[in-house]
C-alpha positions as a Markdown table, in Angstrom:
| # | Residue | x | y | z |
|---|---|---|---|---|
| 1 | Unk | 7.1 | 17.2 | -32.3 |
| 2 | Unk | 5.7 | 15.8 | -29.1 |
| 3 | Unk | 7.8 | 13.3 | -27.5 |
| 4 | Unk | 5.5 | 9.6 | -27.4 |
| 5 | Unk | 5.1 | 8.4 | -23.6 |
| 6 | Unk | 6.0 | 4.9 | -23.1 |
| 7 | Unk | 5.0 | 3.9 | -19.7 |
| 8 | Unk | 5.5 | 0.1 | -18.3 |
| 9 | Unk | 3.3 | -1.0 | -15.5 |
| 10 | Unk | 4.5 | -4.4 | -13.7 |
| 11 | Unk | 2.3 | -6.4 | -11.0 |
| 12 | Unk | 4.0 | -9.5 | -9.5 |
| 13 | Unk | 0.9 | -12.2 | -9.8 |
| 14 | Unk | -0.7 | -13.0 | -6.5 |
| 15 | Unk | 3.1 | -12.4 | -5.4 |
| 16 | Unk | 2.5 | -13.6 | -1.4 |
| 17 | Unk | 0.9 | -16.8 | -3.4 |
| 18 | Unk | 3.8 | -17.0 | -5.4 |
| 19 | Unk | 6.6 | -16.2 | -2.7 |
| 20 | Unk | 4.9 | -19.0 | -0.8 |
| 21 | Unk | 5.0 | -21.6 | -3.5 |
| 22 | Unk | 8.9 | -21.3 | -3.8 |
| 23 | Unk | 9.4 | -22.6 | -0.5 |
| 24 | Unk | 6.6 | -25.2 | -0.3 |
| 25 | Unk | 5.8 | -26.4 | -4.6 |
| 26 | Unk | 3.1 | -29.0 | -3.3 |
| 27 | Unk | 1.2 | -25.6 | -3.1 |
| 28 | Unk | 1.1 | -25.2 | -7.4 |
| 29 | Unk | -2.0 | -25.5 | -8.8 |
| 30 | Unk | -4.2 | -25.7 | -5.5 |
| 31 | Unk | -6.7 | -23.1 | -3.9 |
| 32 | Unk | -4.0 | -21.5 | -1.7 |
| 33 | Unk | -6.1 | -18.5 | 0.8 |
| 34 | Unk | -3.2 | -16.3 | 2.5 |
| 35 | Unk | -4.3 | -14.4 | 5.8 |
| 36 | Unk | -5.3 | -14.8 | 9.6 |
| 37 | Unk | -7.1 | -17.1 | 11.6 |
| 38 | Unk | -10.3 | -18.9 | 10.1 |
| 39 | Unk | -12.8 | -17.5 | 12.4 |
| 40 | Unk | -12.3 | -14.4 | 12.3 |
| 41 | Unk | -9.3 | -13.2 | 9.7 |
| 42 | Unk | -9.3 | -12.1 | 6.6 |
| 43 | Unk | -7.6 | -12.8 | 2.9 |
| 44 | Unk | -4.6 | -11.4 | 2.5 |
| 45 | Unk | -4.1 | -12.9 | -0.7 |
| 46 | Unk | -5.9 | -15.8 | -3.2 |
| 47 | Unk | -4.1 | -18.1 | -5.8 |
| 48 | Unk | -5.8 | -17.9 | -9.1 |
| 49 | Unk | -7.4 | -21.7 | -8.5 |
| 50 | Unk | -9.3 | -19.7 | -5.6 |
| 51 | Unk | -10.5 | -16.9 | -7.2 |
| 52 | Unk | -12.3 | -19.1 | -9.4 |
| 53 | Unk | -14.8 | -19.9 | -6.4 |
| 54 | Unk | -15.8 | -15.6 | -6.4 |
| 55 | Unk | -12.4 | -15.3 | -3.2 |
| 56 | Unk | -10.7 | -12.0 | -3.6 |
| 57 | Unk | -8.5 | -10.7 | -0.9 |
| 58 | Unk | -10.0 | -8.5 | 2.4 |
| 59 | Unk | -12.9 | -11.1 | 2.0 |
| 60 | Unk | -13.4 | -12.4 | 5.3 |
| 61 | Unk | -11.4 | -15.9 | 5.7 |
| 62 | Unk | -15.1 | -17.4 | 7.2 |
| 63 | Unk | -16.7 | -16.9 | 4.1 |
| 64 | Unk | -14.3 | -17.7 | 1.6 |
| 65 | Unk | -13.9 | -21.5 | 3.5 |
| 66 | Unk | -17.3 | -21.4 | 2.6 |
| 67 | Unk | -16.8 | -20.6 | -0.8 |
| 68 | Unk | -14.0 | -23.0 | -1.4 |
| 69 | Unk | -13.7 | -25.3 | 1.8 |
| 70 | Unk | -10.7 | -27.5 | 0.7 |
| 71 | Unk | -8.7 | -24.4 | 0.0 |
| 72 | Unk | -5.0 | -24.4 | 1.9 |
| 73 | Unk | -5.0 | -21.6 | 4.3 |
| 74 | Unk | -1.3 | -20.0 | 5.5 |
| 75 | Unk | -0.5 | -18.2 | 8.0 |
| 76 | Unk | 1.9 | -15.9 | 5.7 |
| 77 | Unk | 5.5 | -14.7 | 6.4 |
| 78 | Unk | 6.1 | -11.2 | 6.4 |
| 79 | Unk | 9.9 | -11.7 | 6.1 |
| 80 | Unk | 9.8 | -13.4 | 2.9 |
| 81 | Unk | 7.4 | -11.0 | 1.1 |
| 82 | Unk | 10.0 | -7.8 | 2.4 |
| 83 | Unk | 12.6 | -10.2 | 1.1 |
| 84 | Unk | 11.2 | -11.1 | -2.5 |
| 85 | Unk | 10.3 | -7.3 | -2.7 |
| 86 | Unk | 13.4 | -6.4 | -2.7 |
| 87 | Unk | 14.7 | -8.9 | -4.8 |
| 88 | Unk | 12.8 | -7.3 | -7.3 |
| 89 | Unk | 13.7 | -4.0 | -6.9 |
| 90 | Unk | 17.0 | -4.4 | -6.8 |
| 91 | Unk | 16.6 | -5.7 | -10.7 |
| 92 | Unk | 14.4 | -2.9 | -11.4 |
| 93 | Unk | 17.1 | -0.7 | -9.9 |
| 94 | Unk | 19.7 | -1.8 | -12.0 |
| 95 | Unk | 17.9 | -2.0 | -15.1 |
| 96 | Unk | 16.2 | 0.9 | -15.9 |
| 97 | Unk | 16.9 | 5.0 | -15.1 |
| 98 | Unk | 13.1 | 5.9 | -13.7 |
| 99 | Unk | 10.8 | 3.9 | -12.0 |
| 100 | Unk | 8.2 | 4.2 | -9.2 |
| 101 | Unk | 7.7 | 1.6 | -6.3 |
| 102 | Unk | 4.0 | 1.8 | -5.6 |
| 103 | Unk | 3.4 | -1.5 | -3.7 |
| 104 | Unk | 5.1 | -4.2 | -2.2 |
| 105 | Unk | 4.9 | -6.0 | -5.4 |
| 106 | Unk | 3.6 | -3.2 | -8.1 |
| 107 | Unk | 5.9 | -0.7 | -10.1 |
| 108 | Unk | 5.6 | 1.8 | -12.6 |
| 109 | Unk | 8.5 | 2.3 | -15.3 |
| 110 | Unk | 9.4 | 5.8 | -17.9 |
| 111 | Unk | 10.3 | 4.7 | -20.7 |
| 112 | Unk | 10.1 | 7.2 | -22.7 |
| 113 | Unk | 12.8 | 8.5 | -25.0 |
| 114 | Unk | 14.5 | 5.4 | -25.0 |
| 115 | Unk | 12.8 | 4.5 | -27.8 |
| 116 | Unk | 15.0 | 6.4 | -29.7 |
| 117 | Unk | 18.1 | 3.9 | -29.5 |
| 118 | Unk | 15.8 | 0.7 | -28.4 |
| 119 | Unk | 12.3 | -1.0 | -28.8 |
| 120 | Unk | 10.7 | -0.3 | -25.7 |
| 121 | Unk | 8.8 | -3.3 | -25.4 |
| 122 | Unk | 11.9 | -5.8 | -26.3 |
| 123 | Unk | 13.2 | -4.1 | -23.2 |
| 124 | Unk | 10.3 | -4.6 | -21.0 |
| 125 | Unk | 9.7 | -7.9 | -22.0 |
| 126 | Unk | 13.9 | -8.8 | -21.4 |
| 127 | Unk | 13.6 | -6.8 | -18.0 |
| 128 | Unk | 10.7 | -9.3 | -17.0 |
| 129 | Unk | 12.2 | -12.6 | -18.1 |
| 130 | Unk | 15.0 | -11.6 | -16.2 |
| 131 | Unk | 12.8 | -11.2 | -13.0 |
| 132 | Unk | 11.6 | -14.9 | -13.4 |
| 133 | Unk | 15.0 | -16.2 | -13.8 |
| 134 | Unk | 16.4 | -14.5 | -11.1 |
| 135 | Unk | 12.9 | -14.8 | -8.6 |
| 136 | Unk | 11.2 | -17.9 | -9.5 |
| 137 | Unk | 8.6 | -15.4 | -9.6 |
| 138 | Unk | 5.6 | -15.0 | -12.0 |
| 139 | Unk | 5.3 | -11.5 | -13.3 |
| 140 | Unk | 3.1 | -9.8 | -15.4 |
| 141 | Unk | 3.1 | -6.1 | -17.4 |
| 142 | Unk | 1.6 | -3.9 | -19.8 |
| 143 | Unk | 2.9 | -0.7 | -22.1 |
| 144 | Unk | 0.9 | 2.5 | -23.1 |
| 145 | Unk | 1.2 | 6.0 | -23.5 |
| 146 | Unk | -0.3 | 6.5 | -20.2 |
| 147 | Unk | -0.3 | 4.9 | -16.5 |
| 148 | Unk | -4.1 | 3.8 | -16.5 |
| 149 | Unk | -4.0 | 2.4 | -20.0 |
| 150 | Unk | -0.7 | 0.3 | -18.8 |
| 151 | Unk | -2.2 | -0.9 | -15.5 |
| 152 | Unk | -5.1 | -2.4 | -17.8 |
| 153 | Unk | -2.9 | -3.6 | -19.9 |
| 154 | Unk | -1.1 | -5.7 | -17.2 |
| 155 | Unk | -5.0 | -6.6 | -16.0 |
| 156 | Unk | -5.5 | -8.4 | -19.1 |
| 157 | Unk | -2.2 | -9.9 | -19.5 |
| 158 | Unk | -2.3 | -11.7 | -16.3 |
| 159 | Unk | -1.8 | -14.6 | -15.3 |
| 160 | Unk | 2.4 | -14.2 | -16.3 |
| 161 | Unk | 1.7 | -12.1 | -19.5 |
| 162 | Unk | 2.6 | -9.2 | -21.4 |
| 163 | Unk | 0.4 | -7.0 | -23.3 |
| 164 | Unk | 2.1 | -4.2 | -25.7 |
| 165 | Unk | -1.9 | -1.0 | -26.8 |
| 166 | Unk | 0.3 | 0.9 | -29.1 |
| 167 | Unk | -0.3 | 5.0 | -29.1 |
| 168 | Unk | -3.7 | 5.6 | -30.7 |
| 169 | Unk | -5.0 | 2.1 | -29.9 |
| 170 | Unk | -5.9 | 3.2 | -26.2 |
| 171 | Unk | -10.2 | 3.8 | -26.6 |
| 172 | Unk | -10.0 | 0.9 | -28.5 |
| 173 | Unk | -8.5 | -1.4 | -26.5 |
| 174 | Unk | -10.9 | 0.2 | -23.4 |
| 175 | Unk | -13.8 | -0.1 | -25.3 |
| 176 | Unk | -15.4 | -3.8 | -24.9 |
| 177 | Unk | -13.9 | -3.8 | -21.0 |
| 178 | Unk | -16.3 | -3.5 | -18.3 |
| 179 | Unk | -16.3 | 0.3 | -16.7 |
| 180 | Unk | -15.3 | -1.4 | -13.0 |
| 181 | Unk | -11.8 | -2.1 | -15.0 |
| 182 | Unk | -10.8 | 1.3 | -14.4 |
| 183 | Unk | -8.4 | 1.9 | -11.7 |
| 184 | Unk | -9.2 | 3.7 | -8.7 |
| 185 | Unk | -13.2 | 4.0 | -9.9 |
| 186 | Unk | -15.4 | 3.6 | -7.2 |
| 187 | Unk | -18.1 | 1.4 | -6.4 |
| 188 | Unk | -20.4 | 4.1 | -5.6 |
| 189 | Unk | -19.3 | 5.8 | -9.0 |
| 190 | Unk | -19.7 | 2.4 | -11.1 |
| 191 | Unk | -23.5 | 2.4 | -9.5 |
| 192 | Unk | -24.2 | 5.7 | -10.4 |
| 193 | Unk | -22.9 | 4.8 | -14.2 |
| 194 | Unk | -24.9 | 2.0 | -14.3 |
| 195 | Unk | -28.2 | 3.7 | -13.5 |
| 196 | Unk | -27.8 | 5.9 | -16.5 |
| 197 | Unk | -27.5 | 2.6 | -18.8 |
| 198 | Unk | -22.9 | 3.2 | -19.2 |
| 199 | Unk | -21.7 | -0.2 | -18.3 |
| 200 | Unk | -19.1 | -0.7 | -20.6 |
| 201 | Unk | -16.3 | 1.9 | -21.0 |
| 202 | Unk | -17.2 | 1.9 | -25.0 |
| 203 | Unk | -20.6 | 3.3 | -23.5 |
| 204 | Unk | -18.5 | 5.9 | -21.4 |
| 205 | Unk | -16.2 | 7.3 | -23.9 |
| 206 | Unk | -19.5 | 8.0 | -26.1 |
| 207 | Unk | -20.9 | 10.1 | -23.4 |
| 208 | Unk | -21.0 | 13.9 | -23.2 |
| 209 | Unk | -18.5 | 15.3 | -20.8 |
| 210 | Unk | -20.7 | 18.1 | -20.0 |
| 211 | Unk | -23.4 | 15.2 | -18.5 |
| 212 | Unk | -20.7 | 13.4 | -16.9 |
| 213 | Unk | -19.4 | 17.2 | -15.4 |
| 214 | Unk | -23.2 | 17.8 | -14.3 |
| 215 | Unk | -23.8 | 14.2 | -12.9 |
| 216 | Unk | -20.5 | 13.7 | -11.0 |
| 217 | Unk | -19.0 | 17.5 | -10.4 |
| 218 | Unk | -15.2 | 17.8 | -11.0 |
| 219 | Unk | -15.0 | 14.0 | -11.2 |
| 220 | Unk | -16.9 | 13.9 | -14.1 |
| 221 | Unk | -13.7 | 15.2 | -15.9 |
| 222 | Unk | -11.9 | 12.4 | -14.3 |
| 223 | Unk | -13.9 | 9.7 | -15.4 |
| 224 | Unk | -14.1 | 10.9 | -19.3 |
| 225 | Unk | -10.1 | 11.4 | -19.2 |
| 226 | Unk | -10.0 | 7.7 | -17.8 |
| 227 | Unk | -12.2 | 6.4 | -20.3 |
| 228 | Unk | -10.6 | 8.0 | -22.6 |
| 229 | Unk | -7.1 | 6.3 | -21.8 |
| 230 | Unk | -6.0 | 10.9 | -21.6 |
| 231 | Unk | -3.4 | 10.0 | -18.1 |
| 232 | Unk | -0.9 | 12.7 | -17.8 |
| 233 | Unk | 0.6 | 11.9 | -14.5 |
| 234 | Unk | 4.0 | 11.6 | -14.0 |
| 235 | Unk | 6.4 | 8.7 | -12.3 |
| 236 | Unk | 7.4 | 9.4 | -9.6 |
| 237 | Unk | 11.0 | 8.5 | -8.5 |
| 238 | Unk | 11.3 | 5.6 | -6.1 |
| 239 | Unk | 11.4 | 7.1 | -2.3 |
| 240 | Unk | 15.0 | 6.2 | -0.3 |
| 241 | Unk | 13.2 | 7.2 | 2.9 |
| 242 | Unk | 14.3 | 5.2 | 5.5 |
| 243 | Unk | 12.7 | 5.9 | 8.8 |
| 244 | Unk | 10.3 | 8.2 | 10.2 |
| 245 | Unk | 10.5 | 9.9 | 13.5 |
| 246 | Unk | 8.8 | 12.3 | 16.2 |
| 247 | Unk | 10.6 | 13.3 | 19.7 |
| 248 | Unk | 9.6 | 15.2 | 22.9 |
| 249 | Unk | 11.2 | 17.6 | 25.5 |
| 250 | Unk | 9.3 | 17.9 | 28.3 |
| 251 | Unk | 9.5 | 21.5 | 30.3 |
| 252 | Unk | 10.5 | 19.8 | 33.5 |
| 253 | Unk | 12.1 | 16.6 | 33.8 |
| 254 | Unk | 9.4 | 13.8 | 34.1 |
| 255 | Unk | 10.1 | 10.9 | 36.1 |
| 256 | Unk | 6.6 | 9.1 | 36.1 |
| 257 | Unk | 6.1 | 6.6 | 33.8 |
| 258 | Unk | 2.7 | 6.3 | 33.1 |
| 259 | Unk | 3.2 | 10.2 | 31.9 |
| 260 | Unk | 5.8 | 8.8 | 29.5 |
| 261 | Unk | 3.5 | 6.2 | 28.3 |
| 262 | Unk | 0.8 | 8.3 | 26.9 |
| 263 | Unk | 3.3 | 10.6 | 24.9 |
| 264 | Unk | 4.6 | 7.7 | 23.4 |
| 265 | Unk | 1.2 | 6.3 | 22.7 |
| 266 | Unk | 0.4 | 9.6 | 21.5 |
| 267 | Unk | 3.5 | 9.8 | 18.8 |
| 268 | Unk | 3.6 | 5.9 | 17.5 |
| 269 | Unk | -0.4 | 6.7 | 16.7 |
| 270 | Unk | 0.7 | 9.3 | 14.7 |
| 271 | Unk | 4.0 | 8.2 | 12.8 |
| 272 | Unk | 1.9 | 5.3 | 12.3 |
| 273 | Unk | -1.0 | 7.0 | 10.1 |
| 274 | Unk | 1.8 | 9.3 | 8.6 |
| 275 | Unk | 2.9 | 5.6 | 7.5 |
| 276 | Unk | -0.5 | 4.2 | 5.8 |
| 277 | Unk | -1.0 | 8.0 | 4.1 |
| 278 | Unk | 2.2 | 7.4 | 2.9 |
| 279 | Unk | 1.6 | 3.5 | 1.6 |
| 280 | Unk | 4.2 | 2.2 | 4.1 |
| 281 | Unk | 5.1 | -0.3 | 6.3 |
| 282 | Unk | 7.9 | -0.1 | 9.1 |
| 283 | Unk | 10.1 | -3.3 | 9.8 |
| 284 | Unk | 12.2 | -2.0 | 12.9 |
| 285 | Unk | 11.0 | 0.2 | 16.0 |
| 286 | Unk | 13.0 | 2.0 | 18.5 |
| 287 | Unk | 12.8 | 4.6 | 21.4 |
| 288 | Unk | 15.1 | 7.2 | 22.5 |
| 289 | Unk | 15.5 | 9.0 | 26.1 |
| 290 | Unk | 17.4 | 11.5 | 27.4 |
| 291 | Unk | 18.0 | 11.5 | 31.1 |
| 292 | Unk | 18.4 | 15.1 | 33.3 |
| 293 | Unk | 22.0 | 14.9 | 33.3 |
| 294 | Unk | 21.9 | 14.8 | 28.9 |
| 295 | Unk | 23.1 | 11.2 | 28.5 |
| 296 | Unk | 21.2 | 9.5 | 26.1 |
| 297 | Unk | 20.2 | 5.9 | 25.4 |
| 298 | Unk | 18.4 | 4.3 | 22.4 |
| 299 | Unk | 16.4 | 0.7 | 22.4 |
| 300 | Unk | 15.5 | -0.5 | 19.8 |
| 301 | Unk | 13.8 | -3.8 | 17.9 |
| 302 | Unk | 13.0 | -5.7 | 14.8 |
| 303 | Unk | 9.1 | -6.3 | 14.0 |
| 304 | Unk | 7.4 | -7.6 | 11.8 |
| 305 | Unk | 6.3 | -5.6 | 8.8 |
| 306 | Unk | 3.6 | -3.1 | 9.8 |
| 307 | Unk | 1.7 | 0.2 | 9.9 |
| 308 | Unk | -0.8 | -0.3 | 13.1 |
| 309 | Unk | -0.3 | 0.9 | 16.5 |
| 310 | Unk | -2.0 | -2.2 | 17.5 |
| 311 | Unk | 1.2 | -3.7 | 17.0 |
| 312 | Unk | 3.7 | -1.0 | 17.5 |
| 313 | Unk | 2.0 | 0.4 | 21.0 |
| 314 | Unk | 3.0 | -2.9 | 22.8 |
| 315 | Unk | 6.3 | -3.0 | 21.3 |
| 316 | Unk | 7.0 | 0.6 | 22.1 |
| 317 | Unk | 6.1 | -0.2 | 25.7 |
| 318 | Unk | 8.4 | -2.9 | 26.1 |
| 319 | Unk | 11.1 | -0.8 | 25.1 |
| 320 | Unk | 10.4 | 1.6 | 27.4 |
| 321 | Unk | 10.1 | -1.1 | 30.3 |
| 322 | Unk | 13.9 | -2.1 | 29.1 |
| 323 | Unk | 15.2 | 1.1 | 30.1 |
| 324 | Unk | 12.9 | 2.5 | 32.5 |
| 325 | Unk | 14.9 | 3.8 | 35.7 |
| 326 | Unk | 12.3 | 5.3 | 38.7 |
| 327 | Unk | 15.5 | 7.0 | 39.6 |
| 328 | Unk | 16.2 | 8.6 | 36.9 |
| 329 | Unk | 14.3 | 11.9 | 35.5 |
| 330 | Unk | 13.7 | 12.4 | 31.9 |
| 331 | Unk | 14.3 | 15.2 | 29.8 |
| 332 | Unk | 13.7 | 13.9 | 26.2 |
| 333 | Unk | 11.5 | 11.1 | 24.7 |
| 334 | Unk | 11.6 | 9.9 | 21.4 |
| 335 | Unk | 10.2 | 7.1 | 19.0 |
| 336 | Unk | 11.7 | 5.9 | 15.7 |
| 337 | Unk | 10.1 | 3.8 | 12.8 |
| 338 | Unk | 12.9 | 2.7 | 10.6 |
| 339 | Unk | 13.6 | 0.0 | 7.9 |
| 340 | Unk | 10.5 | 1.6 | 6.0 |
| 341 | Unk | 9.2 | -0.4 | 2.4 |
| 342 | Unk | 6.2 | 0.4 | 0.4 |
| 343 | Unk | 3.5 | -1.5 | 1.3 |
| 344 | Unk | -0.3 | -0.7 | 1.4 |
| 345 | Unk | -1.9 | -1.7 | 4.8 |
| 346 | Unk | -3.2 | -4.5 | 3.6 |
| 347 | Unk | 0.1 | -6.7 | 4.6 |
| 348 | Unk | -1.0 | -6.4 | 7.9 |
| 349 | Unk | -4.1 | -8.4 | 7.2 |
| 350 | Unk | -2.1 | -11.8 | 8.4 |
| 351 | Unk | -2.6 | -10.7 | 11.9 |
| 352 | Unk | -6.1 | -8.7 | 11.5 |
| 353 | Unk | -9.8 | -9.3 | 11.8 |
| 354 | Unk | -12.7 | -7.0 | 9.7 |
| 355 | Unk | -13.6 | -5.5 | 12.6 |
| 356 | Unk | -10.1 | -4.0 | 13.0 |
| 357 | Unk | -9.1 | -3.2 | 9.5 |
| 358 | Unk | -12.3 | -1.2 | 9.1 |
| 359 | Unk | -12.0 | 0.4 | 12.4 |
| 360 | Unk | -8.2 | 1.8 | 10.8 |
| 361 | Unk | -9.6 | 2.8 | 7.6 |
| 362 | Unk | -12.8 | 5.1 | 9.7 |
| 363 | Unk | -10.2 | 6.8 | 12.1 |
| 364 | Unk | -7.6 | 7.6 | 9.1 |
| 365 | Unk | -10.8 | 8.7 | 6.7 |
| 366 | Unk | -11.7 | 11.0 | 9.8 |
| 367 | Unk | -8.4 | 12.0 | 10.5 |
| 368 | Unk | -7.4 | 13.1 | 7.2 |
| 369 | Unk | -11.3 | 14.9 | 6.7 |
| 370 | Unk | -10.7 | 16.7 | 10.3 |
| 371 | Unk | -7.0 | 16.8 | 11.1 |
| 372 | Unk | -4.9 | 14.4 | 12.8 |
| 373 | Unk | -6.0 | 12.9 | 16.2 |
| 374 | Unk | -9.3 | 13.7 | 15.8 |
| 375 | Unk | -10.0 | 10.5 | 16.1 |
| 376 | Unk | -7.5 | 8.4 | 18.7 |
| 377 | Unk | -6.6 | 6.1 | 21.5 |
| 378 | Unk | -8.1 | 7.7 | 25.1 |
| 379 | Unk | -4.0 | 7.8 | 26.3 |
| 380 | Unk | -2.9 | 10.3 | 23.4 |
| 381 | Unk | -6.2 | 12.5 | 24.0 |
| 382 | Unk | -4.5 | 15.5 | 25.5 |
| 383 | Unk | -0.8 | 15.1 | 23.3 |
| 384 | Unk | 0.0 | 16.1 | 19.6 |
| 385 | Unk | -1.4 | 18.3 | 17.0 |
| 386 | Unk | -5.0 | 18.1 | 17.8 |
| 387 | Unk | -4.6 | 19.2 | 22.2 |
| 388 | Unk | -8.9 | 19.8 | 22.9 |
| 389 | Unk | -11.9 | 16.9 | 22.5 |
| 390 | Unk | -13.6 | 18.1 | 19.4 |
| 391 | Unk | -16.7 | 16.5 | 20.4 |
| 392 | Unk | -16.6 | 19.3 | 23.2 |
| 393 | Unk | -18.0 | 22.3 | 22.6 |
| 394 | Unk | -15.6 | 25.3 | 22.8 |
């Protein structure tokens, strides 16, 4: 007999929104926008009162003042979302034997088997009351055979829901919902749908898979497995990766600093894309040297959440200027990126403008298209996996 999945997928509702209203409650019930600076920011985050004027987040913070002008805009405090994270965690942890960590504030939960000795949905729902007493936070889930089917689930349920689509009841369920309610389906994809008349995913489960396989190659499959709530994939086990970190020894000893400079350009540029590939953030940076004579020294700081070398590069720097010695040859240089959490990229969107964010998600596209440093900063040209301009003929 094969064994019944029962998959939980939990989504903290507009959790920096949320995190923020614990310390300030005048901010309940209002159009709170999350994110940087008016002019030329973006949204990190939206309350629900704010999405009801068309805000979602990366929507630049210009336009959605325009949209909803007497919206509260904050700044946003990196340390408290880490904080509340792991808070949450921490219950997950302790509550159930498999789970996956996705997000900063998004998890995936195996239940299966357990419902052998316990109803499986008592126990979600227990597991997320006991979130909200112990938070303050809202939180939301949903429970299917299948991750996709339970992401959708929590969809519906929010704001502060639950929502239980029973085995058998997944096409069903899917059926009146619109196709862009499928996770991860592109806007280019929904387009493409759409010209051929499939709008809801009622219309996409009654379509021929061979059509789908013609229009959309090996995606095709894809799509008619999502529509068709068929999700195989597994959870995988919450990461304990700490830190991530790259060194250099240098053939002769190298007492010039602006020669140490672009190595360590050239190795925080790429632990910090091995970062966003990876759906992390870093919260600590640090450097290591060894001098000529072996002795060796490490420096290193807290930071603010993050996965750009915008931010790391200058920091990085600054360590080196700490310990820099003219008189002193080095041997070995090294840079650390430690007190790692999920996180997608988008947390760094407090300090960011479009222009910026789109420039990262073009030279990590590239990057993982053509090989690493393909694309990079001018100082790391000549340093790390990628050592000739590819824009050069051979």
């Amino acid at each position: 007999m094969e064994l019944k999945r029962h998959i939980v997928h939990i989504d903290l509702d507009s959790f920096f929104v949320s995190v923020e209203r614990k310390f300030n409650p005048d901010l309940i019930g209002k159009p709170v926008l999350i994110g940087g600076s008016a002019e030329r920011g973006v949204v990190a985050s939206c309350s629900y009162e704010a999405r009801k004027f068309g805000i979602h987040s990366a929507m630049p913070m210009k336009q959605a003042m325009r949209l909803c002008p007497h919206a509260m805009v904050i700044r946003g405090s990196h340390g408290r979302y880490s904080e509340a994270s792991r808070e949450v965690t921490e219950i997950i942890h302790d509550s159930v034997p498999l789970y996956q960590k996705t997000s900063i504030d998004e998890f995936y939960i195996d239940m299966t088997g357990m419902d052998r000795y316990y109803d499986c949905y008592k126990l979600a729902g227990d597991l997320r009351q006991r979130v909200i007493r112990e938070t303050g936070l809202p939180i939301s889930f949903g429970m299917a055979s299948g991750k996709t089917v339970a992401k959708m689930a929590t969809n519906a349920a929010k704001p502060n829901g639950q929502l239980y689509i029973p085995h058998g009841k997944e096409r069903e369920f899917m059926a009146p919902l619109s196709i862009r309610k499928i996770p991860m389906l592109g806007e280019k994809t929904c387009q493409k749908l759409y010209q051929f008349g499939i709008e809801k995913i009622g219309d996409l489960q009654k379509t021929d898979l061979r059509f789908l396989e013609t229009a959309f190659g090996k995606h095709g499959r894809y799509i008619w497995e999502k529509a068709n709530g068929i999700d195989e994939s597994e959870i995988v086990p919450h990461s304990d990766r700490k830190s991530i970190s790259t060194e250099n020894t240098f053939h002769t000893d190298v007492a010039d600093k602006k020669t140490l400079e672009t190595v360590l350009v050239s190795m925080t540029e790429e632990l910090s894309a091995k970062l966003r590939k990876e759906n992390k953030v870093a919260g600590c940076l640090a450097i290591k040297i060894r001098y000529a004579n072996f002795e060796t020294h490490t420096q290193q700081e807290k930071i603010s959440l993050t996965a750009a070398e915008h931010i790391l590069i200058p920091g990085i720097k600054n360590l080196l200027n700490k310990v820099w010695n003219q008189h002193r040859p080095i041997r070995l240089i090294g840079v650390r990126l430690s007190q790692l959490t999920t996180g997608s990229y988008q947390i760094n969107l407090f300090e960011d403008n479009e222009e910026r964010i789109r420039l990262y998600q073009a030279m990590d596209k590239i990057n993982f298209k053509f090989g690493d440093k393909t694309v990079c900063r001018a100082a790391g040209m000549a340093i790390g996996t990628r050592n000739f301009n590819p824009f050069l003929k051979d």
